[in-house]
């Protein structure tokens, strides 16, 4: 089996694999890289990523180190035989090479010139569950990074774990859990392999998930079953997944809990000790950790009642209230993005540098006046008042220029005042997380087996 780009991405991008394109800090686009036939007669053949920052034929994104910056191409991305005129550019925003500079576009030199003349750029990133969560096509509400990172450690998901998940939904949690349980497939024997047993009862979501698992080469680690788990439980092909970690993101998790027991549960809620043919989906020799994810407190109450009835212990509830703080040095005139929130183009940079020089002159004069009136401050200050002029360390610019010549010598990282702001736009779907543990059954047999393994036991 081909290694999954999520688990063993290698050092460089390759054909038929998923890559995440970073268009700006919070704008990611997943694409499957396709092998193109290259540039023929000055025209790029094959798939192209068209963005508002320019066009990127897949041939320019292939076989480069993950994390590379790629400049937009001005090579025509139409197919051969459909050569377009320059004014076609307006209609579909796809740049094409200059047709009237008298140069033969098919020569390498002309192509290189055309490519260098491009403006925007993107970064090509290796897929991670976090980037996938940020960019995946939503079919349902999804579990976001702050929640799943906490959930996975609480339910003890680690390399080699057998994990049950329902429902699969858009696969956000599935990808994160696949990485958590991955322990080197296919190098391990079948029984030692970490595995995610995922269940989804909506047919089209199930089919879409199956496609994604295959195209992300996760078949060896994620097994998805089309199933109503309230009715039919969690066995796979009639066999027990022997799970030790469980995550339920379902509208009514309490309806599924009676299947997650060590013995058959009767309608009365009592366990049936007589039915030895009943198969439990849980590992009989280990404690099992569960998390259910519900948006309403009424759902939590019903889940907790059912967990108690079925003998689960250590029940508690957590809500993750995550906030992202942006901490930065306030440096006059330095833009990190252009006015559209995108990576800056060379034109944006020129504009920023001109602005920086002007601001710098003003700041410099301000500092001179300050120094004449009182001794210079030595410590950096923190605070939210970002409207006041900077009073510390803005005297040395990030660029070298005439204005900077006589500026105070201060290391770049010390320039500007520290400011911080909370960022409210962090995506998360607030839900209550209920955790519980179903202890391993501990009888004389388990005690004897444990003592036999322990050298001092006898
Ligand atoms: N955790 C997922 C993620 O991170 O992308 C999102 C799960 S979504 C909120 C809930 C899913 O549970 C839906 O896709 C729904 O079809 C599925 N579902 C609801 N009831 C189910 C049942 N009885 N059996 C299996 N799946 C069920």
GROMACS .gro file of C-alpha atoms and ligand atoms in nm:
model
  485
    1UNK     CA    1   0.000   0.000   0.000
    2UNK     CA    2   0.108   0.356  -0.078
    3UNK     CA    3   0.202   0.553   0.238
    4UNK     CA    4  -0.053   0.813   0.340
    5UNK     CA    5   0.061   1.175   0.292
    6UNK     CA    6  -0.085   1.238   0.642
    7UNK     CA    7   0.141   0.979   0.801
    8UNK     CA    8   0.449   0.937   0.586
    9UNK     CA    9   0.460   1.236   0.351
   10UNK     CA   10   0.820   1.199   0.237
   11UNK     CA   11   1.032   1.505   0.169
   12UNK     CA   12   0.884   1.621  -0.161
   13UNK     CA   13   0.545   1.661  -0.325
   14UNK     CA   14   0.439   1.382  -0.560
   15UNK     CA   15   0.169   1.302  -0.814
   16UNK     CA   16  -0.176   1.173  -0.710
   17UNK     CA   17  -0.128   1.289  -0.353
   18UNK     CA   18  -0.310   1.543  -0.145
   19UNK     CA   19  -0.135   1.874  -0.079
   20UNK     CA   20  -0.262   2.177   0.110
   21UNK     CA   21  -0.207   2.509  -0.061
   22UNK     CA   22  -0.167   2.806   0.170
   23UNK     CA   23  -0.307   3.114  -0.002
   24UNK     CA   24  -0.277   3.334   0.307
   25UNK     CA   25  -0.250   3.282   0.683
   26UNK     CA   26  -0.602   3.147   0.731
   27UNK     CA   27  -0.689   3.046   0.377
   28UNK     CA   28  -0.599   2.691   0.279
   29UNK     CA   29  -0.707   2.488  -0.020
   30UNK     CA   30  -0.667   2.110  -0.050
   31UNK     CA   31  -0.572   1.981  -0.396
   32UNK     CA   32  -0.473   1.646  -0.539
   33UNK     CA   33  -0.161   1.700  -0.743
   34UNK     CA   34  -0.183   1.565  -1.095
   35UNK     CA   35   0.102   1.471  -1.321
   36UNK     CA   36   0.073   1.694  -1.628
   37UNK     CA   37   0.233   1.650  -1.964
   38UNK     CA   38   0.436   1.964  -1.895
   39UNK     CA   39   0.475   2.270  -2.109
   40UNK     CA   40   0.430   2.205  -2.479
   41UNK     CA   41   0.478   2.479  -2.739
   42UNK     CA   42   0.471   2.738  -2.466
   43UNK     CA   43   0.141   2.617  -2.325
   44UNK     CA   44   0.107   2.433  -1.992
   45UNK     CA   45  -0.082   2.108  -2.032
   46UNK     CA   46  -0.284   1.944  -1.760
   47UNK     CA   47  -0.440   2.051  -1.431
   48UNK     CA   48  -0.399   2.402  -1.300
   49UNK     CA   49  -0.486   2.561  -0.970
   50UNK     CA   50  -0.650   2.897  -1.042
   51UNK     CA   51  -0.658   3.138  -0.751
   52UNK     CA   52  -0.705   3.511  -0.712
   53UNK     CA   53  -0.327   3.529  -0.664
   54UNK     CA   54  -0.258   3.373  -1.002
   55UNK     CA   55  -0.251   3.038  -1.177
   56UNK     CA   56  -0.038   2.746  -1.073
   57UNK     CA   57  -0.004   2.458  -1.321
   58UNK     CA   58   0.036   2.139  -1.117
   59UNK     CA   59   0.364   2.078  -1.300
   60UNK     CA   60   0.507   2.373  -1.102
   61UNK     CA   61   0.389   2.221  -0.773
   62UNK     CA   62   0.524   1.870  -0.826
   63UNK     CA   63   0.849   1.721  -0.699
   64UNK     CA   64   0.940   2.017  -0.479
   65UNK     CA   65   1.015   2.012  -0.103
   66UNK     CA   66   0.705   2.043   0.119
   67UNK     CA   67   0.675   2.399   0.244
   68UNK     CA   68   0.810   2.554  -0.077
   69UNK     CA   69   0.695   2.892  -0.193
   70UNK     CA   70   0.571   2.880  -0.553
   71UNK     CA   71   0.524   3.188  -0.769
   72UNK     CA   72   0.222   3.220  -0.996
   73UNK     CA   73   0.285   3.126  -1.354
   74UNK     CA   74   0.206   3.344  -1.649
   75UNK     CA   75   0.230   3.048  -1.879
   76UNK     CA   76  -0.100   2.984  -2.054
   77UNK     CA   77  -0.293   2.718  -1.869
   78UNK     CA   78  -0.536   2.645  -2.152
   79UNK     CA   79  -0.504   2.327  -2.351
   80UNK     CA   80  -0.306   2.302  -2.669
   81UNK     CA   81  -0.510   2.378  -2.979
   82UNK     CA   82  -0.715   2.626  -2.775
   83UNK     CA   83  -0.457   2.903  -2.781
   84UNK     CA   84  -0.621   3.211  -2.639
   85UNK     CA   85  -0.574   3.574  -2.717
   86UNK     CA   86  -0.447   3.821  -2.456
   87UNK     CA   87  -0.794   3.966  -2.395
   88UNK     CA   88  -0.914   3.626  -2.272
   89UNK     CA   89  -0.727   3.714  -1.953
   90UNK     CA   90  -1.007   3.945  -1.847
   91UNK     CA   91  -1.273   3.678  -1.875
   92UNK     CA   92  -1.131   3.397  -1.663
   93UNK     CA   93  -0.850   3.572  -1.475
   94UNK     CA   94  -0.595   3.323  -1.604
   95UNK     CA   95  -0.275   3.501  -1.705
   96UNK     CA   96  -0.125   3.406  -2.039
   97UNK     CA   97   0.222   3.483  -2.176
   98UNK     CA   98   0.286   3.794  -2.373
   99UNK     CA   99   0.207   3.730  -2.737
  100UNK     CA  100   0.340   4.056  -2.875
  101UNK     CA  101   0.693   4.095  -2.741
  102UNK     CA  102   0.833   3.925  -3.049
  103UNK     CA  103   0.977   3.635  -2.847
  104UNK     CA  104   0.920   3.272  -2.916
  105UNK     CA  105   0.730   3.155  -2.606
  106UNK     CA  106   0.834   2.796  -2.645
  107UNK     CA  107   1.200   2.867  -2.566
  108UNK     CA  108   1.308   2.796  -2.207
  109UNK     CA  109   1.436   3.154  -2.172
  110UNK     CA  110   1.103   3.305  -2.271
  111UNK     CA  111   0.916   3.073  -2.039
  112UNK     CA  112   1.150   3.152  -1.752
  113UNK     CA  113   1.095   3.523  -1.816
  114UNK     CA  114   0.720   3.475  -1.823
  115UNK     CA  115   0.725   3.283  -1.496
  116UNK     CA  116   0.952   3.538  -1.326
  117UNK     CA  117   0.715   3.813  -1.430
  118UNK     CA  118   0.434   3.653  -1.228
  119UNK     CA  119   0.306   3.831  -0.918
  120UNK     CA  120   0.138   3.621  -0.645
  121UNK     CA  121   0.266   3.315  -0.467
  122UNK     CA  122   0.146   3.030  -0.250
  123UNK     CA  123   0.304   2.780  -0.016
  124UNK     CA  124   0.258   2.411  -0.070
  125UNK     CA  125   0.217   2.227   0.259
  126UNK     CA  126   0.215   1.861   0.355
  127UNK     CA  127  -0.126   1.749   0.473
  128UNK     CA  128  -0.180   1.729   0.849
  129UNK     CA  129  -0.509   1.662   1.031
  130UNK     CA  130  -0.504   2.025   1.148
  131UNK     CA  131  -0.473   2.163   0.794
  132UNK     CA  132  -0.734   1.916   0.673
  133UNK     CA  133  -0.978   2.028   0.945
  134UNK     CA  134  -0.920   2.387   0.838
  135UNK     CA  135  -0.977   2.321   0.469
  136UNK     CA  136  -1.198   2.011   0.433
  137UNK     CA  137  -1.531   2.017   0.250
  138UNK     CA  138  -1.795   2.041   0.525
  139UNK     CA  139  -2.079   1.791   0.507
  140UNK     CA  140  -2.170   1.830   0.875
  141UNK     CA  141  -2.059   2.022   1.183
  142UNK     CA  142  -1.705   1.909   1.254
  143UNK     CA  143  -1.489   1.865   1.561
  144UNK     CA  144  -1.221   2.133   1.564
  145UNK     CA  145  -0.855   2.120   1.669
  146UNK     CA  146  -0.885   2.251   2.031
  147UNK     CA  147  -1.149   1.987   2.107
  148UNK     CA  148  -0.995   1.688   1.935
  149UNK     CA  149  -0.645   1.744   2.068
  150UNK     CA  150  -0.788   1.736   2.422
  151UNK     CA  151  -1.025   1.445   2.352
  152UNK     CA  152  -0.757   1.224   2.200
  153UNK     CA  153  -0.528   1.246   2.500
  154UNK     CA  154  -0.818   1.196   2.748
  155UNK     CA  155  -0.937   0.878   2.572
  156UNK     CA  156  -0.575   0.753   2.566
  157UNK     CA  157  -0.548   0.734   2.185
  158UNK     CA  158  -0.185   0.644   2.116
  159UNK     CA  159   0.012   0.438   1.863
  160UNK     CA  160  -0.145   0.092   1.847
  161UNK     CA  161  -0.484   0.187   1.998
  162UNK     CA  162  -0.807   0.044   1.854
  163UNK     CA  163  -1.049   0.334   1.847
  164UNK     CA  164  -1.424   0.341   1.773
  165UNK     CA  165  -1.571   0.660   1.627
  166UNK     CA  166  -1.935   0.740   1.538
  167UNK     CA  167  -2.056   0.921   1.332
  168UNK     CA  168  -1.785   0.993   1.087
  169UNK     CA  169  -1.955   1.306   0.948
  170UNK     CA  170  -1.699   1.508   0.750
  171UNK     CA  171  -1.401   1.308   0.875
  172UNK     CA  172  -1.232   1.582   1.075
  173UNK     CA  173  -1.198   1.369   1.391
  174UNK     CA  174  -1.125   1.059   1.178
  175UNK     CA  175  -0.806   1.209   1.036
  176UNK     CA  176  -0.681   1.328   1.374
  177UNK     CA  177  -0.748   0.991   1.536
  178UNK     CA  178  -0.585   0.802   1.247
  179UNK     CA  179  -0.261   0.991   1.312
  180UNK     CA  180  -0.289   0.937   1.689
  181UNK     CA  181  -0.321   0.557   1.663
  182UNK     CA  182  -0.084   0.507   1.370
  183UNK     CA  183   0.208   0.286   1.463
  184UNK     CA  184   0.392   0.221   1.144
  185UNK     CA  185   0.149   0.030   0.925
  186UNK     CA  186   0.229  -0.187   0.733
  187UNK     CA  187   0.536  -0.275   0.939
  188UNK     CA  188   0.340  -0.413   1.235
  189UNK     CA  189   0.151  -0.738   1.250
  190UNK     CA  190  -0.222  -0.705   1.200
  191UNK     CA  191  -0.308  -0.740   1.569
  192UNK     CA  192  -0.064  -0.473   1.685
  193UNK     CA  193  -0.180  -0.213   1.439
  194UNK     CA  194  -0.353   0.097   1.558
  195UNK     CA  195  -0.690   0.125   1.391
  196UNK     CA  196  -0.990   0.356   1.371
  197UNK     CA  197  -1.327   0.181   1.335
  198UNK     CA  198  -1.555   0.453   1.206
  199UNK     CA  199  -1.937   0.431   1.164
  200UNK     CA  200  -2.174   0.650   0.965
  201UNK     CA  201  -2.539   0.587   0.882
  202UNK     CA  202  -2.592   0.856   0.618
  203UNK     CA  203  -2.528   0.680   0.285
  204UNK     CA  204  -2.383   0.971   0.088
  205UNK     CA  205  -2.157   1.080   0.375
  206UNK     CA  206  -2.042   0.722   0.418
  207UNK     CA  207  -1.958   0.699   0.045
  208UNK     CA  208  -1.776   1.030   0.044
  209UNK     CA  209  -1.574   0.925   0.349
  210UNK     CA  210  -1.484   0.597   0.181
  211UNK     CA  211  -1.355   0.787  -0.123
  212UNK     CA  212  -1.151   1.023   0.095
  213UNK     CA  213  -0.998   0.743   0.299
  214UNK     CA  214  -0.888   0.576  -0.021
  215UNK     CA  215  -0.753   0.886  -0.187
  216UNK     CA  216  -0.564   0.976   0.133
  217UNK     CA  217  -0.424   0.619   0.150
  218UNK     CA  218  -0.569   0.562   0.494
  219UNK     CA  219  -0.743   0.228   0.414
  220UNK     CA  220  -0.496   0.034   0.627
  221UNK     CA  221  -0.576   0.238   0.934
  222UNK     CA  222  -0.936   0.357   0.901
  223UNK     CA  223  -1.221   0.114   0.842
  224UNK     CA  224  -1.554   0.280   0.780
  225UNK     CA  225  -1.885   0.093   0.811
  226UNK     CA  226  -2.224   0.207   0.689
  227UNK     CA  227  -2.435   0.147   0.999
  228UNK     CA  228  -2.700   0.283   1.234
  229UNK     CA  229  -2.506   0.228   1.555
  230UNK     CA  230  -2.810   0.283   1.782
  231UNK     CA  231  -2.969  -0.024   1.629
  232UNK     CA  232  -2.680  -0.243   1.519
  233UNK     CA  233  -2.386  -0.160   1.743
  234UNK     CA  234  -2.015  -0.164   1.671
  235UNK     CA  235  -1.901  -0.511   1.558
  236UNK     CA  236  -1.720  -0.525   1.225
  237UNK     CA  237  -1.798  -0.829   1.011
  238UNK     CA  238  -1.942  -0.991   1.326
  239UNK     CA  239  -1.606  -0.955   1.505
  240UNK     CA  240  -1.502  -0.737   1.795
  241UNK     CA  241  -1.278  -0.436   1.718
  242UNK     CA  242  -1.145  -0.485   2.076
  243UNK     CA  243  -1.153  -0.110   2.125
  244UNK     CA  244  -1.005   0.075   2.422
  245UNK     CA  245  -1.087   0.431   2.306
  246UNK     CA  246  -1.431   0.554   2.196
  247UNK     CA  247  -1.556   0.885   2.061
  248UNK     CA  248  -1.926   0.943   1.998
  249UNK     CA  249  -2.033   1.254   1.806
  250UNK     CA  250  -2.398   1.154   1.768
  251UNK     CA  251  -2.729   1.332   1.832
  252UNK     CA  252  -2.826   1.074   2.100
  253UNK     CA  253  -2.513   0.899   2.232
  254UNK     CA  254  -2.711   0.733   2.516
  255UNK     CA  255  -2.892   0.527   2.250
  256UNK     CA  256  -2.564   0.364   2.147
  257UNK     CA  257  -2.413   0.302   2.490
  258UNK     CA  258  -2.577  -0.035   2.563
  259UNK     CA  259  -2.372  -0.181   2.274
  260UNK     CA  260  -2.050  -0.058   2.438
  261UNK     CA  261  -2.070  -0.296   2.727
  262UNK     CA  262  -1.873  -0.600   2.837
  263UNK     CA  263  -2.183  -0.822   2.860
  264UNK     CA  264  -2.510  -0.817   2.672
  265UNK     CA  265  -2.744  -0.554   2.820
  266UNK     CA  266  -3.110  -0.651   2.865
  267UNK     CA  267  -3.405  -0.414   2.810
  268UNK     CA  268  -3.420  -0.366   3.188
  269UNK     CA  269  -3.067  -0.219   3.172
  270UNK     CA  270  -2.919  -0.520   3.355
  271UNK     CA  271  -2.635  -0.725   3.208
  272UNK     CA  272  -2.718  -1.073   3.080
  273UNK     CA  273  -2.453  -1.307   3.222
  274UNK     CA  274  -2.604  -1.611   3.051
  275UNK     CA  275  -2.561  -1.519   2.684
  276UNK     CA  276  -2.207  -1.626   2.602
  277UNK     CA  277  -2.267  -1.592   2.228
  278UNK     CA  278  -2.288  -1.211   2.261
  279UNK     CA  279  -1.972  -1.038   2.142
  280UNK     CA  280  -1.851  -0.716   2.304
  281UNK     CA  281  -1.677  -0.456   2.081
  282UNK     CA  282  -1.447  -0.372   2.376
  283UNK     CA  283  -1.107  -0.513   2.466
  284UNK     CA  284  -1.180  -0.760   2.750
  285UNK     CA  285  -0.834  -0.718   2.905
  286UNK     CA  286  -0.808  -0.340   2.923
  287UNK     CA  287  -0.993  -0.041   3.066
  288UNK     CA  288  -1.191   0.155   2.808
  289UNK     CA  289  -1.202   0.536   2.784
  290UNK     CA  290  -1.495   0.712   2.622
  291UNK     CA  291  -1.584   1.068   2.520
  292UNK     CA  292  -1.922   1.188   2.397
  293UNK     CA  293  -1.961   1.527   2.227
  294UNK     CA  294  -2.296   1.704   2.270
  295UNK     CA  295  -2.403   2.066   2.226
  296UNK     CA  296  -2.687   2.066   2.487
  297UNK     CA  297  -2.675   2.007   2.860
  298UNK     CA  298  -2.994   1.793   2.835
  299UNK     CA  299  -2.802   1.554   2.610
  300UNK     CA  300  -2.520   1.548   2.863
  301UNK     CA  301  -2.760   1.461   3.148
  302UNK     CA  302  -2.912   1.169   2.958
  303UNK     CA  303  -2.568   1.041   2.858
  304UNK     CA  304  -2.435   1.060   3.214
  305UNK     CA  305  -2.740   0.873   3.351
  306UNK     CA  306  -2.692   0.595   3.098
  307UNK     CA  307  -2.315   0.576   3.162
  308UNK     CA  308  -2.383   0.538   3.537
  309UNK     CA  309  -2.644   0.269   3.477
  310UNK     CA  310  -2.399   0.072   3.265
  311UNK     CA  311  -2.119   0.080   3.522
  312UNK     CA  312  -1.892   0.349   3.376
  313UNK     CA  313  -1.682   0.535   3.634
  314UNK     CA  314  -1.481   0.858   3.666
  315UNK     CA  315  -1.751   1.049   3.477
  316UNK     CA  316  -1.682   1.417   3.420
  317UNK     CA  317  -1.766   1.693   3.177
  318UNK     CA  318  -1.542   1.954   3.016
  319UNK     CA  319  -1.604   2.245   2.786
  320UNK     CA  320  -1.311   2.377   2.586
  321UNK     CA  321  -1.315   2.756   2.562
  322UNK     CA  322  -1.015   2.819   2.344
  323UNK     CA  323  -0.885   3.165   2.259
  324UNK     CA  324  -0.596   3.255   2.036
  325UNK     CA  325  -0.376   3.544   2.139
  326UNK     CA  326  -0.179   3.725   1.875
  327UNK     CA  327   0.137   3.861   2.042
  328UNK     CA  328   0.352   4.081   1.827
  329UNK     CA  329   0.600   4.365   1.816
  330UNK     CA  330   0.438   4.680   1.693
  331UNK     CA  331   0.671   4.796   1.419
  332UNK     CA  332   0.578   5.110   1.239
  333UNK     CA  333   0.473   5.068   0.877
  334UNK     CA  334   0.548   4.698   0.842
  335UNK     CA  335   0.268   4.507   0.672
  336UNK     CA  336   0.263   4.131   0.684
  337UNK     CA  337  -0.031   4.098   0.448
  338UNK     CA  338  -0.168   4.319   0.176
  339UNK     CA  339  -0.502   4.497   0.204
  340UNK     CA  340  -0.684   4.184   0.084
  341UNK     CA  341  -0.537   3.984   0.369
  342UNK     CA  342  -0.315   3.791   0.128
  343UNK     CA  343   0.057   3.737   0.103
  344UNK     CA  344   0.208   4.063  -0.023
  345UNK     CA  345   0.302   4.103  -0.387
  346UNK     CA  346   0.623   4.288  -0.484
  347UNK     CA  347   0.409   4.599  -0.549
  348UNK     CA  348   0.266   4.577  -0.195
  349UNK     CA  349   0.618   4.547  -0.056
  350UNK     CA  350   0.738   4.857  -0.247
  351UNK     CA  351   0.444   5.054  -0.114
  352UNK     CA  352   0.508   4.930   0.240
  353UNK     CA  353   0.877   5.022   0.221
  354UNK     CA  354   0.795   5.379   0.107
  355UNK     CA  355   0.543   5.411   0.390
  356UNK     CA  356   0.791   5.265   0.635
  357UNK     CA  357   1.055   5.522   0.539
  358UNK     CA  358   0.813   5.810   0.593
  359UNK     CA  359   0.686   5.673   0.923
  360UNK     CA  360   1.040   5.605   1.031
  361UNK     CA  361   1.141   5.964   0.974
  362UNK     CA  362   0.850   6.079   1.192
  363UNK     CA  363   0.927   5.819   1.460
  364UNK     CA  364   1.292   5.912   1.461
  365UNK     CA  365   1.211   6.278   1.514
  366UNK     CA  366   0.972   6.179   1.792
  367UNK     CA  367   1.248   5.978   1.966
  368UNK     CA  368   1.498   6.258   1.937
  369UNK     CA  369   1.253   6.494   2.101
  370UNK     CA  370   1.181   6.237   2.376
  371UNK     CA  371   1.549   6.180   2.446
  372UNK     CA  372   1.614   6.549   2.479
  373UNK     CA  373   1.335   6.588   2.733
  374UNK     CA  374   1.397   6.273   2.951
  375UNK     CA  375   1.630   5.969   2.990
  376UNK     CA  376   1.561   5.682   2.747
  377UNK     CA  377   1.344   5.397   2.868
  378UNK     CA  378   1.520   5.062   2.876
  379UNK     CA  379   1.252   4.801   2.925
  380UNK     CA  380   0.992   4.685   2.675
  381UNK     CA  381   0.635   4.741   2.784
  382UNK     CA  382   0.327   4.532   2.724
  383UNK     CA  383  -0.027   4.648   2.687
  384UNK     CA  384  -0.327   4.692   2.470
  385UNK     CA  385  -0.302   5.062   2.405
  386UNK     CA  386  -0.189   5.044   2.048
  387UNK     CA  387  -0.299   5.394   1.951
  388UNK     CA  388  -0.022   5.569   2.140
  389UNK     CA  389   0.298   5.630   1.952
  390UNK     CA  390   0.557   5.362   2.031
  391UNK     CA  391   0.786   5.479   2.308
  392UNK     CA  392   1.045   5.205   2.296
  393UNK     CA  393   1.263   5.046   2.037
  394UNK     CA  394   1.101   5.158   1.712
  395UNK     CA  395   1.412   5.351   1.619
  396UNK     CA  396   1.575   5.086   1.406
  397UNK     CA  397   1.385   4.989   1.093
  398UNK     CA  398   1.356   4.639   0.951
  399UNK     CA  399   1.508   4.766   0.626
  400UNK     CA  400   1.837   4.936   0.574
  401UNK     CA  401   1.818   5.279   0.418
  402UNK     CA  402   1.940   5.634   0.456
  403UNK     CA  403   1.687   5.700   0.730
  404UNK     CA  404   1.816   5.411   0.931
  405UNK     CA  405   2.180   5.511   0.925
  406UNK     CA  406   2.190   5.692   1.253
  407UNK     CA  407   1.919   5.490   1.427
  408UNK     CA  408   1.988   5.334   1.766
  409UNK     CA  409   2.145   4.988   1.746
  410UNK     CA  410   1.885   4.742   1.869
  411UNK     CA  411   1.836   4.381   1.760
  412UNK     CA  412   1.546   4.331   1.518
  413UNK     CA  413   1.347   4.119   1.762
  414UNK     CA  414   1.357   4.401   2.018
  415UNK     CA  415   1.218   4.661   1.782
  416UNK     CA  416   0.872   4.790   1.856
  417UNK     CA  417   0.653   4.756   2.156
  418UNK     CA  418   0.492   4.427   2.250
  419UNK     CA  419   0.117   4.429   2.196
  420UNK     CA  420  -0.135   4.148   2.209
  421UNK     CA  421  -0.488   4.103   2.089
  422UNK     CA  422  -0.727   3.813   2.125
  423UNK     CA  423  -0.839   3.670   1.797
  424UNK     CA  424  -1.206   3.592   1.810
  425UNK     CA  425  -1.244   3.427   1.472
  426UNK     CA  426  -1.094   3.093   1.579
  427UNK     CA  427  -1.320   2.824   1.442
  428UNK     CA  428  -1.460   2.592   1.701
  429UNK     CA  429  -1.792   2.421   1.759
  430UNK     CA  430  -1.873   2.457   2.127
  431UNK     CA  431  -1.992   2.132   2.275
  432UNK     CA  432  -1.977   1.959   2.610
  433UNK     CA  433  -1.732   1.673   2.636
  434UNK     CA  434  -1.837   1.391   2.868
  435UNK     CA  435  -1.560   1.151   2.970
  436UNK     CA  436  -1.585   0.818   3.148
  437UNK     CA  437  -1.390   0.497   3.209
  438UNK     CA  438  -1.513   0.139   3.201
  439UNK     CA  439  -1.261  -0.050   3.415
  440UNK     CA  440  -1.116  -0.382   3.316
  441UNK     CA  441  -1.304  -0.672   3.477
  442UNK     CA  442  -1.082  -0.787   3.760
  443UNK     CA  443  -1.152  -1.133   3.900
  444UNK     CA  444  -0.944  -1.423   4.030
  445UNK     CA  445  -0.850  -1.521   3.675
  446UNK     CA  446  -0.711  -1.175   3.590
  447UNK     CA  447  -0.533  -1.162   3.927
  448UNK     CA  448  -0.366  -1.503   3.867
  449UNK     CA  449  -0.264  -1.405   3.513
  450UNK     CA  450  -0.112  -1.078   3.636
  451UNK     CA  451   0.074  -1.251   3.920
  452UNK     CA  452   0.210  -1.512   3.680
  453UNK     CA  453   0.365  -1.236   3.469
  454UNK     CA  454   0.520  -1.063   3.771
  455UNK     CA  455   0.853  -1.225   3.871
  456UNK     CA  456   0.808  -1.159   4.245
  457UNK     CA  457   0.445  -1.267   4.244
  458UNK     CA  458   0.490  -1.622   4.364
  459LIG     N1  459  -1.717   1.406   1.421
  459LIG     C1  460  -1.744   1.438   1.285
  459LIG     C2  461  -1.633   1.524   1.227
  459LIG     O1  462  -1.544   1.566   1.304
  459LIG     O2  463  -1.634   1.552   1.107
  459LIG     C3  464  -1.879   1.503   1.268
  459LIG     C4  465  -1.994   1.416   1.310
  459LIG     S1  466  -2.150   1.483   1.267
  459LIG     C5  467  -2.175   1.609   1.380
  459LIG     C6  468  -2.259   1.355   1.324
  459LIG     C7  469  -2.270   1.240   1.227
  459LIG     O3  470  -2.333   1.132   1.293
  459LIG     C8  471  -2.353   1.272   1.105
  459LIG     O4  472  -2.279   1.251   0.989
  459LIG     C9  473  -2.469   1.172   1.113
  459LIG     O5  474  -2.508   1.125   0.986
  459LIG    C10  475  -2.409   1.062   1.198
  459LIG     N2  476  -2.510   0.980   1.271
  459LIG    C11  477  -2.619   1.025   1.334
  459LIG     N3  478  -2.685   0.921   1.390
  459LIG    C12  479  -2.616   0.809   1.361
  459LIG    C13  480  -2.633   0.670   1.390
  459LIG     N4  481  -2.739   0.628   1.458
  459LIG     N5  482  -2.539   0.584   1.345
  459LIG    C14  483  -2.432   0.626   1.277
  459LIG     N6  484  -2.411   0.756   1.245
  459LIG    C15  485  -2.501   0.847   1.286
   0.00000   0.00000   0.00000
